[in-house]
mmCIF file of C-alpha atoms in Angstrom:
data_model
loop_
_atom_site.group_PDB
_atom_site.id
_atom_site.type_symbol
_atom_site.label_atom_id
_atom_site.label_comp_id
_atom_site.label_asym_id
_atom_site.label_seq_id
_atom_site.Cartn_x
_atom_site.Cartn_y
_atom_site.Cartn_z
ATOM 1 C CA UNK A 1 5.156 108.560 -244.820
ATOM 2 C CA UNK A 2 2.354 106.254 -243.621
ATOM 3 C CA UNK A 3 2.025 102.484 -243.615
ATOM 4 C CA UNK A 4 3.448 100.446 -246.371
ATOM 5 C CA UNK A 5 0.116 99.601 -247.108
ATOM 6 C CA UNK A 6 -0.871 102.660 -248.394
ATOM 7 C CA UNK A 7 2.539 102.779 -250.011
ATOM 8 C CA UNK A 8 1.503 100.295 -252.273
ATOM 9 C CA UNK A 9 -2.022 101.677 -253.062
ATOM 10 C CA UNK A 10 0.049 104.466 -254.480
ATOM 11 C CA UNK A 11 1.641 102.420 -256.737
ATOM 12 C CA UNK A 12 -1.067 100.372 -257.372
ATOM 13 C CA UNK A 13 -3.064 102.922 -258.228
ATOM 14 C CA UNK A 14 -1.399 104.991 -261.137
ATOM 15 C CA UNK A 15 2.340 104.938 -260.029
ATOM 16 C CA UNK A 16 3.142 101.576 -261.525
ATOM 17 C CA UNK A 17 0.729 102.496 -264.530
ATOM 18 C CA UNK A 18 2.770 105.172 -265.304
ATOM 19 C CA UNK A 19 5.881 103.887 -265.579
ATOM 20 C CA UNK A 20 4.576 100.803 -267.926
ATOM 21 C CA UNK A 21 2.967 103.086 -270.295
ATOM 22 C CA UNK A 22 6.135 104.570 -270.681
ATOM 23 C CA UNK A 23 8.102 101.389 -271.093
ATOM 24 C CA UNK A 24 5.087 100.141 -273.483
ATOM 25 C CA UNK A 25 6.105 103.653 -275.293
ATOM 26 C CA UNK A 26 9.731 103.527 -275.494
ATOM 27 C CA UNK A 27 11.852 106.063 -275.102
ATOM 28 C CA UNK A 28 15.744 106.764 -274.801
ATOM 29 C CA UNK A 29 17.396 103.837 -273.362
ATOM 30 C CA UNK A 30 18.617 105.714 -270.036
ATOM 31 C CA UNK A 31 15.126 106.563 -269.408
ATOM 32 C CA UNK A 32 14.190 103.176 -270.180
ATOM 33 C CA UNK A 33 16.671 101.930 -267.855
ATOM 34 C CA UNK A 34 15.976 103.851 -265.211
ATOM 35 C CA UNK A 35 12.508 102.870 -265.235
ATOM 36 C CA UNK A 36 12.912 99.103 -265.232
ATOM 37 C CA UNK A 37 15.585 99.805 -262.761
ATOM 38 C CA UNK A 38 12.560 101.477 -260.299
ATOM 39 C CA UNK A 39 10.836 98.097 -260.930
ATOM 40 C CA UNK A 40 13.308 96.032 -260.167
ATOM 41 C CA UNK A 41 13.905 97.680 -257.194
ATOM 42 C CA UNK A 42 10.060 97.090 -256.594
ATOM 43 C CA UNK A 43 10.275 93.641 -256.931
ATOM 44 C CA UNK A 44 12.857 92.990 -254.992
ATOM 45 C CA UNK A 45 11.732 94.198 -251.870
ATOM 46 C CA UNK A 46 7.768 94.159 -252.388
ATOM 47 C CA UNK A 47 6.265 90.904 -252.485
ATOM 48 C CA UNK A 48 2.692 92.143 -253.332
ATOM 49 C CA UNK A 49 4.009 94.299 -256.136
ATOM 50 C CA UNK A 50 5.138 91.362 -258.250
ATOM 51 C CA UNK A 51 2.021 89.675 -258.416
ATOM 52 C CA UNK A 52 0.231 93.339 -259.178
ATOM 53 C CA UNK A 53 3.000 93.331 -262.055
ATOM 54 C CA UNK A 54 2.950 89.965 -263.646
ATOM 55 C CA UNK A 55 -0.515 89.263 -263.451
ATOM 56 C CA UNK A 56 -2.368 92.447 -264.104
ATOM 57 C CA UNK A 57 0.495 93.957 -266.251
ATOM 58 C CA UNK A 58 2.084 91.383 -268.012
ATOM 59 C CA UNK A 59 5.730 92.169 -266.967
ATOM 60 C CA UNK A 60 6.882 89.179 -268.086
ATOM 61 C CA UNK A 61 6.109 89.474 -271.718
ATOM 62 C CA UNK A 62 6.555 93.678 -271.579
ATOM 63 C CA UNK A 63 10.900 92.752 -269.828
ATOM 64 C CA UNK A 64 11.075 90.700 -273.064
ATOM 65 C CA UNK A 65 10.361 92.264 -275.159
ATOM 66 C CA UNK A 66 12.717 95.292 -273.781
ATOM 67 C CA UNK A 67 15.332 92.649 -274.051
ATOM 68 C CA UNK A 68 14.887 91.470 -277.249
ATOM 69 C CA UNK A 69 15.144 94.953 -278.463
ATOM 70 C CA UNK A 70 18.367 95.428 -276.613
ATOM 71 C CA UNK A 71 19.730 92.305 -278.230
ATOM 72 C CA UNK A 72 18.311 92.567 -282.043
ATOM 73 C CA UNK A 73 16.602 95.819 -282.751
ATOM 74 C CA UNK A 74 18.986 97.860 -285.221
ATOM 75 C CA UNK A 75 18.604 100.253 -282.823
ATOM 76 C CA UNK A 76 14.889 102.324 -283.169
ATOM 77 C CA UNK A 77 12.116 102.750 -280.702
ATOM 78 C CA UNK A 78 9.662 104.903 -280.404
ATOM 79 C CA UNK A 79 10.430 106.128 -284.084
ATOM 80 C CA UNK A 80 13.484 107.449 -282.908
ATOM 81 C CA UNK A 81 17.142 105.999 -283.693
ATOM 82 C CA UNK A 82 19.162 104.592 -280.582
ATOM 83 C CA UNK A 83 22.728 102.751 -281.793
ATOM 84 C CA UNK A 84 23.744 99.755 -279.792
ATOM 85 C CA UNK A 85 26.198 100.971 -277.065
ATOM 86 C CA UNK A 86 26.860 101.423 -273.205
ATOM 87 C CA UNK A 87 23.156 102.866 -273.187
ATOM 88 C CA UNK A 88 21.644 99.373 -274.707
ATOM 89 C CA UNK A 89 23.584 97.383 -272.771
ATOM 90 C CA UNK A 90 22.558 98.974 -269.293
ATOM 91 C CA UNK A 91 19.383 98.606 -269.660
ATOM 92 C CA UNK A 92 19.989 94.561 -271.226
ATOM 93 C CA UNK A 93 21.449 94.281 -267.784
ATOM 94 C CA UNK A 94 18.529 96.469 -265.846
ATOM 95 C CA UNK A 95 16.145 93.997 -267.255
ATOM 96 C CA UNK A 96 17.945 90.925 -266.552
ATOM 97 C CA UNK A 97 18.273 92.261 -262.843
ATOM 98 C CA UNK A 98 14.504 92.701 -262.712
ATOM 99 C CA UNK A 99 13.508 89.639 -263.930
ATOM 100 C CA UNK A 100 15.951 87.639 -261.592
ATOM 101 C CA UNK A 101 13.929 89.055 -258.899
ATOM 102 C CA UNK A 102 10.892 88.338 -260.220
ATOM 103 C CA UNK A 103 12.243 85.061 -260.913
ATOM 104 C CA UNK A 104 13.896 84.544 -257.431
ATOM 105 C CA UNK A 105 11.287 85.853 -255.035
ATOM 106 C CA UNK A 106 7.885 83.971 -257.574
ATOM 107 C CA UNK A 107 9.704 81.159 -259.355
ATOM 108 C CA UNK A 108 5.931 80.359 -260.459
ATOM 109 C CA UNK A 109 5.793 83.606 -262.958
ATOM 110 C CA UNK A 110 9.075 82.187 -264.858
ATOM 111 C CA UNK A 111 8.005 78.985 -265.376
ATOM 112 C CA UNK A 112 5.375 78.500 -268.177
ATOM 113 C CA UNK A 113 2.243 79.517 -267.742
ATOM 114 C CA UNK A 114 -0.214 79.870 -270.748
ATOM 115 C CA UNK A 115 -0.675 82.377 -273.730
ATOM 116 C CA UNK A 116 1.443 85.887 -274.008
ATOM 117 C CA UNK A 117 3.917 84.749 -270.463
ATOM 118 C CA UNK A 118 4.432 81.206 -272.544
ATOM 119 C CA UNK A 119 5.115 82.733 -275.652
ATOM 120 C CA UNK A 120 7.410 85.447 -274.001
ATOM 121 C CA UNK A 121 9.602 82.134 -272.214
ATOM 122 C CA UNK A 122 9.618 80.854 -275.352
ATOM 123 C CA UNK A 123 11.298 84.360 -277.178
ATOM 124 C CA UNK A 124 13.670 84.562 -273.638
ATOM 125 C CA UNK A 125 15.033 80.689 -274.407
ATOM 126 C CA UNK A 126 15.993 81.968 -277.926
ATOM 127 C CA UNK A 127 17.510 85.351 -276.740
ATOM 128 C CA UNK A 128 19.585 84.067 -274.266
ATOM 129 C CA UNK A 129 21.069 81.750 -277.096
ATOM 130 C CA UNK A 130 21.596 84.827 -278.998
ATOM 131 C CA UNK A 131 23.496 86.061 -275.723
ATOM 132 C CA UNK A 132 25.595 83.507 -275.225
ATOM 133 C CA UNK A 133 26.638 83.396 -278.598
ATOM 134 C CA UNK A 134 27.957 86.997 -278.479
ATOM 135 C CA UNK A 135 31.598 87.600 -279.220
ATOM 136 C CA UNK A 136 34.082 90.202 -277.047
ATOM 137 C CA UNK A 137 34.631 91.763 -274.303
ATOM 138 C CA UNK A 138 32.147 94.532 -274.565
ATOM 139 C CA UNK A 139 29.216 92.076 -273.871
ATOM 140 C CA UNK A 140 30.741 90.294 -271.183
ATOM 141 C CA UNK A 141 29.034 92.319 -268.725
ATOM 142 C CA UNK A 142 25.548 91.735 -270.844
ATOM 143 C CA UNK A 143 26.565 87.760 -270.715
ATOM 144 C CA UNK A 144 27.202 87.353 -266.797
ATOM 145 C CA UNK A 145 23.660 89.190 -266.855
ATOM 146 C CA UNK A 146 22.022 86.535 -268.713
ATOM 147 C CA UNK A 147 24.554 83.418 -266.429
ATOM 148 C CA UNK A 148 23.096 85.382 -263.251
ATOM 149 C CA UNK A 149 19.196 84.862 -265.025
ATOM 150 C CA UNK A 150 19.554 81.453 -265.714
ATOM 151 C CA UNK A 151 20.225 80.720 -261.976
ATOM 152 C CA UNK A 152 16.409 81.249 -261.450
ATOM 153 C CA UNK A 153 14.905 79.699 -264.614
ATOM 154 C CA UNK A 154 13.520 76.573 -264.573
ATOM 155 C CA UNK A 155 15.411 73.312 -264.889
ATOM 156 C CA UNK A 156 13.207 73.149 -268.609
ATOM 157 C CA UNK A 157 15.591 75.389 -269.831
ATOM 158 C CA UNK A 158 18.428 73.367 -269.478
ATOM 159 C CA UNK A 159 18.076 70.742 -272.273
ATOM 160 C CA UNK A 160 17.267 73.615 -274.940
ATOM 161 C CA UNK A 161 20.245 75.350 -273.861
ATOM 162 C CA UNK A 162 22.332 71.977 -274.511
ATOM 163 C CA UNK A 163 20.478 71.446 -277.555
ATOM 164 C CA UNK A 164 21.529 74.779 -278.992
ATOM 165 C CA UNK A 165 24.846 74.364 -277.736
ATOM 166 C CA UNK A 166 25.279 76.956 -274.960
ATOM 167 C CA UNK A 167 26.740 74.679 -272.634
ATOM 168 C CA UNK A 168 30.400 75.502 -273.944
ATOM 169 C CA UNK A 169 29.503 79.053 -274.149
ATOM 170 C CA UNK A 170 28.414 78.603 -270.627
ATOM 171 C CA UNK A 171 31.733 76.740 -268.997
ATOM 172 C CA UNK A 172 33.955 79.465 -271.510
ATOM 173 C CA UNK A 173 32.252 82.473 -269.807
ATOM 174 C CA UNK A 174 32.484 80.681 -266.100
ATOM 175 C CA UNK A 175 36.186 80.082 -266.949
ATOM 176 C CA UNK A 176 36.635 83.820 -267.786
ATOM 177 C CA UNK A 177 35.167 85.295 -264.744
ATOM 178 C CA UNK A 178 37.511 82.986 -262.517
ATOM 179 C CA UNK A 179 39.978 84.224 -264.843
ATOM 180 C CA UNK A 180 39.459 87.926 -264.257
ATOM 181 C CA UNK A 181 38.695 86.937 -260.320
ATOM 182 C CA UNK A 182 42.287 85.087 -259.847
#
């Protein structure tokens, strides 16, 4: 098995590549989801993978615009048709999970920065209004994702989220899961 270290070369050197061509390709959403899901996996236990990711890769910008696709798209990718469904909705949540740890274990690579990561903060303020906005209980699950993301965004995102009125949406879907919990 060897030493992490040459673990990492591995993915460093064509492993990771792979999977974010095919991400940057598109594809069905289960094999979408299962390759964000090997990434979050990555960045949650690999510290030198992130920065290999963010930096080098753009991760940032590429999870965004996976998301916004999930939210939005009328469903094609790839010029091929997916509806929105269970499929759509696991990988919504897939990418929310990977970009928490991104977000938990760098806090740095969620907060700002310049150019296409800026841009792509900006687009993930206005989806996660879109989120929070959604009505019934299928997206619930897709909703706690996005509660669970804002836990590691920066405190900037707070006024724009009160300025587009989320904070209701917020304390209704708190008051739901303590609901469902009691």
């Amino acid at each position: 098995s060897g030493p992490p270290t040459s673990k990492l070369t591995f993915l460093t050197n064509g492993g990771l590549d792979s999977v974010l061509h095919l991400l940057r390709l598109g594809g069905s959403p289960p094999l979408l989801h299962q390759s964000v899901r090997l990434l979050h996996l990555l960045c949650a236990t690999l510290d030198a993978v992130v920065p290999v990711l963010v930096e080098s890769n753009g991760l940032v910008p590429l999870l965004v615009s996976l998301l916004a696709w999930c939210v939005r798209c009328d469903g094609t990718r790839g010029g091929r048709t997916f509806p929105k469904g269970p499929a759509r909705e696991d990988l919504l949540v897939e990418v929310c999970r990977c970009m928490f740890a991104v977000g938990k274990r760098f806090p740095r690579y969620l907060e700002g920065g310049t150019g296409e990561r800026y841009e792509a903060l900006t687009q993930l303020g206005v989806l996660v209004v879109d989120c929070l906005n959604w009505e019934g209980e299928r997206t619930r699950r897709g909703k706690g994702e996005i509660v669970k993301l804002l836990m590691v965004m920066p405190g900037s995102f707070a006024p724009f989220l009160a300025a587009n009125g989320c904070v209701g949406r917020l304390i209704e879907h708190m008051e739901w899961g303590m609901e469902r919990e009691c």
